[in-house]
Short mmCIF file of C-alpha atoms and ligand atoms in Angstrom, two decimals:
data_model
loop_
_atom_site.label_atom_id
_atom_site.label_comp_id
_atom_site.label_asym_id
_atom_site.label_seq_id
_atom_site.Cartn_x
_atom_site.Cartn_y
_atom_site.Cartn_z
CA MET A 1 62.10 87.61 78.29
CA SER A 2 64.24 89.30 80.99
CA ASP A 3 63.13 89.07 84.72
CA LEU A 4 65.43 91.98 85.81
CA ILE A 5 67.12 94.86 84.05
CA PHE A 6 69.91 96.96 85.66
CA ALA A 7 69.15 100.20 83.76
CA GLY A 8 70.95 103.43 83.22
CA GLY A 9 74.27 102.88 84.91
CA THR A 10 77.79 102.65 83.64
CA VAL A 11 78.97 99.11 83.12
CA VAL A 12 82.53 98.51 84.28
CA THR A 13 84.30 95.44 83.31
CA ALA A 14 88.04 94.66 83.22
CA GLU A 15 88.16 95.81 79.61
CA GLY A 16 86.28 98.99 79.64
CA SER A 17 83.39 101.41 81.01
CA PHE A 18 80.43 102.22 78.92
CA PRO A 19 76.78 103.24 79.50
CA ALA A 20 74.51 100.11 79.08
CA ASP A 21 71.66 98.11 80.64
CA VAL A 22 72.35 94.62 81.92
CA ALA A 23 69.42 92.22 81.49
CA VAL A 24 69.07 89.13 83.56
CA SER A 25 66.92 85.99 82.90
CA GLY A 26 66.62 83.54 85.85
CA GLU A 27 70.11 83.20 87.25
CA THR A 28 71.94 84.29 84.34
CA ILE A 29 72.96 87.33 82.42
CA GLU A 30 70.87 87.57 79.21
CA ALA A 31 72.13 90.62 77.45
CA VAL A 32 74.29 93.80 77.84
CA GLY A 33 73.35 96.74 75.64
CA VAL A 34 71.98 100.18 75.22
CA ASP A 35 68.18 100.72 75.96
CA LEU A 36 67.32 96.96 76.33
CA PRO A 37 63.57 96.32 76.02
CA ARG A 38 61.83 96.29 79.47
CA ASP A 39 59.01 93.98 78.62
CA GLY A 40 57.65 93.81 82.09
CA ALA A 41 60.97 93.17 83.80
CA GLU A 42 61.67 94.50 87.20
CA VAL A 43 63.93 97.63 86.55
CA VAL A 44 66.80 98.46 89.02
CA ASP A 45 67.60 102.11 88.58
CA CYS A 46 71.39 102.40 88.37
CA SER A 47 71.69 106.04 87.37
CA GLY A 48 74.76 107.57 88.89
CA ALA A 49 76.13 104.01 89.76
CA ARG A 50 78.74 101.71 88.39
CA VAL A 51 77.36 98.26 87.44
CA MET A 52 80.09 95.60 87.86
CA PRO A 53 80.40 91.80 88.12
CA GLY A 54 80.15 90.52 91.70
CA PHE A 55 83.58 90.61 93.44
CA ILE A 56 85.44 87.41 94.17
CA ASP A 57 87.59 86.75 97.15
CA GLY A 58 89.98 83.96 96.45
CA HIS A 59 91.51 84.08 99.88
CA THR A 60 89.42 83.42 103.01
CA HIS A 61 89.54 81.36 106.09
CA MET A 62 86.10 80.65 107.46
CA ASP A 63 85.41 78.28 110.37
CA MET A 64 89.04 77.25 110.37
CA PRO A 65 91.09 75.89 113.17
CA PHE A 66 94.38 77.93 113.82
CA GLY A 67 96.86 78.21 116.76
CA GLY A 68 94.54 76.16 119.08
CA THR A 69 91.34 78.06 118.34
CA MET A 70 88.73 78.56 115.65
CA THR A 71 88.28 81.54 113.39
CA ALA A 72 85.58 83.90 114.66
CA ASP A 73 83.59 84.00 111.57
CA ASP A 74 81.77 80.95 110.33
CA TRP A 75 80.15 80.70 106.84
CA ASP A 76 77.04 82.47 108.00
CA THR A 77 78.72 85.59 109.40
CA GLY A 78 81.69 85.47 107.16
CA THR A 79 79.57 85.49 103.86
CA ALA A 80 77.40 88.16 105.31
CA ALA A 81 80.27 90.28 105.58
CA ALA A 82 81.53 89.54 102.22
CA LEU A 83 78.18 90.72 100.73
CA ALA A 84 78.48 93.98 102.70
CA GLY A 85 81.51 94.72 100.47
CA GLY A 86 79.95 93.53 97.20
CA THR A 87 81.56 89.96 97.32
CA THR A 88 79.39 87.18 95.67
CA MET A 89 81.81 84.32 95.69
CA LEU A 90 84.61 83.08 97.92
CA VAL A 91 87.23 80.61 97.47
CA ASP A 92 88.24 79.24 100.96
CA PHE A 93 90.77 76.97 102.20
CA SER A 94 89.78 73.41 103.27
CA LEU A 95 92.51 71.84 105.50
CA GLN A 96 93.70 68.33 105.28
CA ASP A 97 93.78 66.68 108.53
CA VAL A 98 97.38 65.28 109.15
CA ASP A 99 95.97 61.67 109.05
CA GLY A 100 93.12 62.44 106.75
CA THR A 101 92.56 62.51 102.92
CA LEU A 102 92.01 65.42 100.65
CA GLY A 103 88.41 64.39 99.86
CA GLU A 104 87.67 64.33 103.51
CA ALA A 105 88.87 67.99 103.76
CA VAL A 106 86.65 69.03 100.94
CA GLU A 107 83.78 67.19 102.49
CA THR A 108 84.29 68.70 105.81
CA TRP A 109 84.36 72.19 104.31
CA GLN A 110 81.36 71.56 102.21
CA GLY A 111 79.60 70.72 105.45
CA LYS A 112 80.61 74.07 106.98
CA ALA A 113 79.61 75.93 104.03
CA GLU A 114 76.14 74.90 104.05
CA LYS A 115 75.50 78.16 105.82
CA ALA A 116 76.98 80.17 103.00
CA ARG A 117 75.03 83.13 101.69
CA ILE A 118 77.09 83.47 98.50
CA ASP A 119 78.55 80.98 96.08
CA TYR A 120 82.01 79.29 97.11
CA GLY A 121 84.78 77.05 95.85
CA LEU A 122 87.39 75.37 97.83
CA HIS A 123 91.19 75.08 97.79
CA VAL A 124 92.72 72.15 99.60
CA ALA A 125 95.57 72.94 101.93
CA ILE A 126 97.90 69.93 101.90
CA THR A 127 99.30 69.30 105.42
CA ASN A 128 100.83 65.79 104.91
CA LEU A 129 101.95 64.57 101.44
CA THR A 130 101.56 60.84 102.22
CA GLU A 131 101.68 58.24 99.48
CA GLU A 132 97.93 58.06 99.60
CA VAL A 133 97.66 61.78 98.99
CA LYS A 134 100.08 61.59 96.26
CA GLN A 135 97.67 59.03 94.61
CA GLU A 136 94.60 61.11 95.43
CA LEU A 137 95.71 64.46 94.03
CA PRO A 138 94.66 63.70 90.43
CA SER A 139 91.12 63.21 91.62
CA LEU A 140 90.72 66.61 92.87
CA PRO A 141 89.59 68.20 89.60
CA ASP A 142 86.73 65.77 89.59
CA LEU A 143 85.64 67.36 92.96
CA GLY A 144 85.77 70.89 91.34
CA VAL A 145 88.96 71.64 93.13
CA ALA A 146 91.48 73.53 90.86
CA THR A 147 93.87 74.74 93.52
CA VAL A 148 96.10 73.37 96.31
CA LYS A 149 97.98 75.43 98.93
CA ILE A 150 101.19 74.74 100.51
CA PHE A 151 102.48 76.46 103.60
CA MET A 152 106.27 77.07 103.72
CA ALA A 153 105.78 78.77 107.23
CA TYR A 154 104.51 77.75 110.41
CA LYS A 155 107.37 75.36 111.36
CA GLY A 156 106.40 73.00 114.32
CA THR A 157 102.64 72.86 113.21
CA PRO A 158 100.97 70.53 110.71
CA LEU A 159 100.64 73.30 108.25
CA TYR A 160 104.40 73.43 107.60
CA THR A 161 105.70 71.72 104.42
CA ALA A 162 109.23 71.13 103.66
CA ASP A 163 110.78 71.77 100.32
CA GLU A 164 110.80 68.07 99.30
CA ASP A 165 107.10 67.72 99.60
CA LEU A 166 106.43 71.21 98.11
CA PHE A 167 108.37 70.15 95.05
CA GLU A 168 106.89 66.82 94.64
CA ALA A 169 103.38 68.29 95.13
CA MET A 170 104.35 70.74 92.29
CA GLN A 171 105.14 67.85 89.94
CA ILE A 172 102.07 66.05 90.60
CA ALA A 173 99.91 69.32 90.26
CA ARG A 174 101.50 69.89 86.87
CA GLU A 175 100.50 66.57 85.65
CA CYS A 176 96.90 66.70 86.90
CA GLY A 177 96.30 70.43 86.08
CA LEU A 178 96.11 71.87 89.51
CA LEU A 179 97.32 75.36 90.36
CA VAL A 180 99.69 75.50 93.42
CA LEU A 181 99.27 78.25 95.88
CA VAL A 182 102.02 79.02 98.26
CA HIS A 183 102.32 80.84 101.57
CA ALA A 184 105.91 81.88 101.04
CA GLU A 185 107.78 82.69 104.32
CA ASN A 186 110.91 80.67 105.47
CA GLY A 187 109.66 78.67 108.39
CA ASP A 188 112.93 77.56 109.47
CA ALA A 189 114.33 81.08 109.92
CA ILE A 190 111.15 82.42 111.67
CA ALA A 191 111.33 79.41 114.08
CA LYS A 192 114.79 80.35 115.02
CA LEU A 193 114.23 84.08 115.28
CA GLN A 194 111.09 83.44 117.42
CA GLU A 195 113.07 81.11 119.85
CA GLN A 196 115.84 83.78 120.14
CA ALA A 197 113.35 86.60 120.73
CA LEU A 198 111.41 84.70 123.55
CA ALA A 199 114.77 83.67 125.13
CA ARG A 200 115.66 87.27 125.42
CA GLY A 201 112.23 88.05 127.00
CA ASP A 202 110.88 89.97 123.87
CA THR A 203 107.22 88.77 124.04
CA GLU A 204 105.21 91.76 122.85
CA PRO A 205 103.11 91.53 119.61
CA ARG A 206 105.65 93.67 117.53
CA TRP A 207 108.13 90.89 117.71
CA HIS A 208 105.68 88.98 115.47
CA GLY A 209 106.82 91.42 112.75
CA LEU A 210 110.48 91.58 113.73
CA THR A 211 110.83 87.80 113.65
CA ARG A 212 109.40 87.72 110.03
CA PRO A 213 111.48 90.25 108.24
CA GLU A 214 110.89 91.03 104.53
CA ALA A 215 113.80 88.89 103.49
CA VAL A 216 112.09 85.81 105.01
CA GLU A 217 109.27 86.37 102.60
CA ALA A 218 111.43 87.19 99.71
CA GLU A 219 113.73 84.30 100.08
CA ALA A 220 110.76 81.78 100.32
CA THR A 221 108.99 83.60 97.24
CA ASN A 222 112.20 83.16 95.21
CA ARG A 223 112.48 79.55 96.34
CA ALA A 224 109.03 78.57 95.55
CA ILE A 225 109.25 80.32 92.13
CA ARG A 226 112.47 78.48 91.22
CA LEU A 227 111.10 75.06 92.39
CA ALA A 228 107.84 75.70 90.28
CA GLU A 229 110.37 76.56 87.33
CA ILE A 230 112.03 73.19 87.81
CA ALA A 231 108.77 71.39 88.31
CA GLY A 232 107.47 73.14 85.16
CA CYS A 233 104.16 74.17 87.00
CA PRO A 234 102.40 77.53 87.11
CA LEU A 235 102.40 79.00 90.57
CA LEU A 236 100.25 81.58 92.70
CA VAL A 237 102.08 83.44 95.39
CA VAL A 238 99.40 84.53 97.77
CA HIS A 239 99.52 87.51 100.11
CA VAL A 240 102.40 89.34 98.76
CA SER A 241 103.31 91.98 101.42
CA CYS A 242 106.55 93.67 100.30
CA ALA A 243 108.83 94.87 97.61
CA PRO A 244 111.50 92.39 97.84
CA ALA A 245 108.98 89.41 97.53
CA LEU A 246 107.30 91.19 94.51
CA GLN A 247 110.77 91.66 92.99
CA ALA A 248 111.13 87.84 92.83
CA ILE A 249 107.84 87.77 90.88
CA GLU A 250 108.95 90.40 88.54
CA GLN A 251 112.08 88.71 87.80
CA ALA A 252 110.08 85.40 87.05
CA HIS A 253 107.95 87.33 84.60
CA ALA A 254 111.09 88.90 83.00
CA ARG A 255 112.18 85.13 82.36
CA GLY A 256 108.68 84.32 80.92
CA GLN A 257 107.60 82.12 83.88
CA THR A 258 103.95 81.73 84.76
CA VAL A 259 103.56 83.09 88.14
CA TYR A 260 100.51 84.88 89.56
CA GLY A 261 100.53 87.09 92.56
CA GLU A 262 97.99 88.18 95.10
CA THR A 263 98.25 91.08 97.40
CA CYS A 264 95.78 91.96 100.17
CA GLY A 265 94.05 95.18 101.49
CA GLN A 266 95.70 95.23 104.88
CA TYR A 267 99.16 95.79 103.34
CA PHE A 268 97.99 99.11 101.98
CA VAL A 269 96.32 100.65 105.02
CA PHE A 270 98.09 99.17 108.06
CA SER A 271 101.83 98.93 108.79
CA ASP A 272 104.38 97.69 111.37
CA ALA A 273 103.54 100.74 113.49
CA ASP A 274 100.13 99.18 114.21
CA LEU A 275 101.87 96.07 115.37
CA ALA A 276 103.83 98.40 117.89
CA ARG A 277 100.57 99.99 119.32
CA PRO A 278 100.87 100.39 123.00
CA GLY A 279 100.03 97.55 125.51
CA PHE A 280 98.60 94.52 123.70
CA GLU A 281 96.77 96.60 121.11
CA GLY A 282 99.22 95.34 118.40
CA ALA A 283 97.65 91.83 118.70
CA LYS A 284 94.72 93.12 116.55
CA TYR A 285 97.20 93.60 113.77
CA VAL A 286 98.92 90.22 113.92
CA CYS A 287 98.75 88.28 110.56
CA SER A 288 101.30 86.61 108.45
CA PRO A 289 103.11 87.80 106.45
CA PRO A 290 103.17 90.68 108.87
CA LEU A 291 102.26 94.28 108.29
CA ARG A 292 105.26 96.04 106.60
CA ASP A 293 106.90 99.41 106.67
CA PRO A 294 104.80 101.77 104.51
CA SER A 295 107.70 102.32 102.14
CA ASN A 296 106.62 99.05 100.47
CA ARG A 297 103.26 100.44 99.19
CA PRO A 298 104.36 102.33 96.06
CA ALA A 299 105.99 98.94 94.81
CA LEU A 300 102.87 96.94 95.55
CA TRP A 301 100.80 99.61 93.72
CA HIS A 302 103.04 99.40 90.82
CA GLY A 303 102.83 95.53 90.93
CA LEU A 304 98.95 95.91 90.46
CA GLN A 305 99.43 98.50 87.75
CA ALA A 306 101.93 96.56 85.78
CA GLY A 307 100.14 93.25 86.05
CA ASP A 308 102.85 91.54 88.10
CA LEU A 309 100.26 91.26 90.86
CA GLN A 310 96.89 90.26 89.23
CA ILE A 311 94.61 89.69 92.23
CA PHE A 312 93.71 91.54 95.41
CA GLY A 313 92.37 89.23 98.19
CA SER A 314 91.53 89.69 101.86
CA ASP A 315 93.05 86.74 103.71
CA HIS A 316 90.03 87.19 105.92
CA CYS A 317 90.89 85.21 109.14
CA SER A 318 89.28 86.66 112.12
CA PHE A 319 89.80 86.23 115.83
CA ASN A 320 88.36 87.98 118.75
CA TYR A 321 90.60 90.23 120.74
CA ALA A 322 89.19 89.00 123.97
CA GLY A 323 89.54 85.16 124.30
CA GLN A 324 91.40 84.48 121.16
CA LYS A 325 94.18 87.17 120.44
CA ASP A 326 94.96 87.22 124.15
CA LEU A 327 96.06 83.60 124.05
CA GLY A 328 99.42 85.28 123.25
CA ALA A 329 99.27 87.87 126.03
CA ASP A 330 102.61 86.64 127.37
CA ASP A 331 104.02 85.22 124.19
CA PHE A 332 103.54 86.84 120.82
CA THR A 333 104.03 83.43 118.92
CA LEU A 334 100.70 82.29 120.51
CA ILE A 335 98.62 85.09 119.13
CA PRO A 336 96.38 83.63 116.52
CA ASN A 337 97.41 85.01 113.05
CA GLY A 338 94.83 86.97 111.03
CA LEU A 339 92.60 89.95 110.41
CA PRO A 340 89.11 90.47 109.23
CA GLY A 341 88.98 92.14 105.94
CA VAL A 342 86.44 90.35 103.58
CA GLU A 343 84.03 93.23 103.92
CA GLU A 344 86.63 96.05 103.67
CA ARG A 345 88.60 94.76 100.65
CA PRO A 346 86.67 96.51 97.92
CA TYR A 347 86.35 99.79 100.01
CA VAL A 348 90.19 99.83 100.50
CA LEU A 349 90.90 99.36 96.84
CA TRP A 350 88.34 101.82 95.58
CA THR A 351 89.18 104.58 98.02
CA HIS A 352 93.00 104.21 97.85
CA GLY A 353 93.27 102.90 94.31
CA VAL A 354 90.60 104.37 92.09
CA ARG A 355 89.71 107.63 93.89
CA GLU A 356 93.33 108.37 94.76
CA GLY A 357 94.16 107.97 91.12
CA ARG A 358 96.47 104.98 91.43
CA ILE A 359 94.42 102.49 89.36
CA THR A 360 91.43 102.65 86.91
CA GLU A 361 88.12 101.40 87.77
CA ASN A 362 88.62 98.55 85.13
CA LEU A 363 91.75 97.33 87.06
CA PHE A 364 89.65 97.43 90.13
CA VAL A 365 87.21 95.12 88.50
CA ALA A 366 90.10 92.93 87.14
CA ALA A 367 91.82 92.48 90.56
CA LEU A 368 88.61 91.94 92.49
CA SER A 369 86.74 89.81 90.01
CA THR A 370 87.77 89.06 86.56
CA ASN A 371 91.23 88.10 87.20
CA GLN A 372 90.11 86.07 90.33
CA ALA A 373 87.86 84.08 88.16
CA ARG A 374 90.56 83.40 85.61
CA VAL A 375 93.31 82.42 88.02
CA HIS A 376 91.10 80.42 90.30
CA GLY A 377 89.25 78.58 87.51
CA MET A 378 85.75 79.85 87.04
CA ALA A 379 86.16 82.24 84.10
CA GLY A 380 83.15 82.62 81.97
CA ARG A 381 80.73 81.65 84.65
CA LYS A 382 82.05 84.22 87.23
CA GLY A 383 83.81 87.47 87.18
CA THR A 384 82.14 88.83 84.04
CA LEU A 385 78.98 90.83 82.83
CA ALA A 386 78.47 88.81 79.69
CA PRO A 387 75.43 86.73 78.25
CA GLY A 388 75.56 83.25 79.89
CA ALA A 389 77.53 84.26 82.92
CA ASP A 390 75.93 84.02 86.43
CA ALA A 391 74.01 87.15 87.30
CA ASP A 392 76.20 88.23 90.14
CA VAL A 393 76.07 91.97 90.04
CA VAL A 394 77.22 94.93 92.13
CA VAL A 395 75.49 98.26 91.89
CA TRP A 396 78.48 100.43 93.17
CA ASP A 397 77.89 103.81 94.45
CA PRO A 398 81.12 105.73 93.92
CA ASP A 399 80.12 108.46 96.42
CA LEU A 400 78.83 106.22 99.24
CA THR A 401 80.85 107.34 102.37
CA ILE A 402 81.14 105.17 105.52
CA THR A 403 83.30 105.28 108.52
CA ALA A 404 84.03 101.93 109.86
CA THR A 405 83.54 100.93 113.44
CA GLN A 406 83.02 97.67 115.13
CA ALA A 407 79.21 98.29 115.29
CA ASN A 408 78.71 98.68 111.58
CA ARG A 409 80.78 95.78 110.53
CA HIS A 410 79.09 92.56 109.48
CA SER A 411 81.87 90.08 110.84
CA ASN A 412 81.36 88.20 113.96
CA VAL A 413 84.35 89.58 115.66
CA ASP A 414 84.75 91.94 118.84
CA TYR A 415 86.84 94.48 117.16
CA THR A 416 87.71 96.05 113.77
CA PRO A 417 91.30 96.90 112.84
CA TYR A 418 89.74 99.48 110.46
CA GLU A 419 88.05 101.39 113.40
CA GLY A 420 87.60 105.03 112.53
CA MET A 421 88.69 104.69 108.83
CA THR A 422 86.54 106.42 106.32
CA PHE A 423 85.98 104.98 102.87
CA THR A 424 84.25 106.59 99.81
CA GLY A 425 82.66 104.18 97.32
CA GLY A 426 80.77 101.13 98.14
CA PRO A 427 77.92 98.77 97.00
CA ALA A 428 74.42 100.05 97.16
CA ALA A 429 72.98 96.61 96.08
CA VAL A 430 74.29 93.28 95.46
CA TYR A 431 72.87 90.44 93.64
CA VAL A 432 73.70 86.75 93.55
CA ARG A 433 72.59 84.75 90.42
CA GLY A 434 69.88 87.27 89.90
CA GLU A 435 68.53 87.47 93.47
CA LEU A 436 68.86 90.55 95.61
CA ALA A 437 71.40 89.55 98.39
CA TYR A 438 72.24 92.94 99.97
CA ARG A 439 71.05 96.57 99.81
CA ASP A 440 71.73 99.81 101.69
CA GLY A 441 73.57 98.13 104.62
CA GLU A 442 71.28 95.25 105.02
CA VAL A 443 72.12 91.66 104.19
CA ILE A 444 69.20 90.00 102.55
CA ALA A 445 70.49 86.63 101.42
CA GLU A 446 69.79 83.78 103.71
CA PRO A 447 72.30 81.29 105.14
CA GLY A 448 72.27 78.27 102.81
CA SER A 449 71.51 80.25 99.50
CA GLY A 450 75.13 80.01 98.36
CA ARG A 451 76.27 77.09 96.13
CA TYR A 452 79.45 75.22 95.65
CA VAL A 453 81.08 76.14 92.32
CA HIS A 454 83.10 73.53 90.33
CA ARG A 455 86.39 75.00 89.27
CA THR A 456 88.81 73.99 86.56
CA PHE A 457 92.25 75.46 86.32
CA ALA A 458 92.92 76.56 82.81
CA GLN A 459 96.26 78.23 82.42
CA PRO A 460 95.82 81.86 81.31
CA ALA A 461 98.39 83.00 78.89
CA PRO A 462 101.86 83.29 80.45
CA GLY A 463 103.29 86.69 81.20
CA PRO A 464 102.47 89.29 83.81
CA ALA A 465 98.96 90.54 82.94
CA VAL A 466 96.12 88.12 83.11
CA ARG A 467 93.40 90.57 81.92
N1 DUC B 501 97.97 84.02 107.67
C1 DUC B 501 97.10 84.69 108.47
O1 DUC B 501 97.43 85.67 108.81
N2 DUC B 501 96.23 83.91 108.94
C2 DUC B 501 95.76 82.67 108.56
C3 DUC B 501 96.89 81.69 107.74
C4 DUC B 501 97.76 82.61 107.20
O2 DUC B 501 98.83 82.18 106.43
ZN1 ZN B 502 98.95 82.35 104.22
ZN1 ZN B 503 95.44 82.96 104.28
#
């Protein structure tokens, strides 16, 4: 017998849209079909709404140290913000301590995530590929970790990894069935450009972008792809921000190489002009890769349409303007990198993608949910409305209109880069494993209700489109 029925809505999956009910028993989906029997189940009236699988954000940074400070959002506030956008699962980055093990990173982040209001998985960011870590990598799948991240940028910090270690990590990852994620920017070129800018007295936020030109990202993207080709391992290039970097992925697909690509909402609504805002305002827009000239956007949309970019993440990494961003008031290299966006990600993609006719609602679901589950290793259980899957459900109101302002955001950060932006289309209600977690602007799920999800990377078929 069902406990809950989402009735009378249009079910939207990555494959298609159709009128149907969705029945839930306990924590899982029991059936999807027309006029399912009510039998005393609680009925959620979804008329006029789209019923979609809960969104998954495979790229967040909660409660993470960066640039001598900690992100403003922890797992309580960060997952509240996620719910307010319809996101029911995150995959966040646990960071290896330079003298620590990978297992310790997972354990530390699981401790932080005890406050999660939604389900979560953990990537491990490798910061020091010691002999011990090389031996340890094959044990990650047993911990439910399917993905490791390597930073090619941030030279001079523990995050930076040279090619030698990137390449060896790829070889080991191939052997033990892990997917390698790369932050692809040339750390050496950036460090030199930054040094030269500061020597000239160019200290303002806009120099953050000017010292990380598109070619810096394109070169590293191509290098990572070619190293993965040599190592014979699949690769996910995260936060693709510009046409030249995307081109390297398209070329890999033309050769038949398995490379996944993620882009993020901020690259579709902000630009280098925001980094050049008067005074120190540009610091609110400092993230890496940096915001680009808007002429890149048509290529990024095409990347999503063609399946060269399969997933749309947030790279949510929030820092307060007062007390954190202003660490770099006299030196742009000291501005902590990152923007909030876990709440806005689906609003951006619906408003500018679906409503403006660039993508279908099915591609919207694929990029936010189904492909995320496939690439990040939890397909079947997450990212789908099918019998047996977790009952993570978004009741999406295509006409809901909201203007973002700091006071109506759910993040714990003292500004929003989205200030004054109006979005149409948003979640009316969100359910996590059959429990109401968010409705009409109110977060209902309690901290601690989220669960760790074991993930296993199963390589989707090679080629551009995952769905
Ligand atoms: N980029 C950001 O903007 N923040 C955190 C890490 C990253 O790579
Ligand atoms: Zn990154
Ligand atoms: Zn990131």
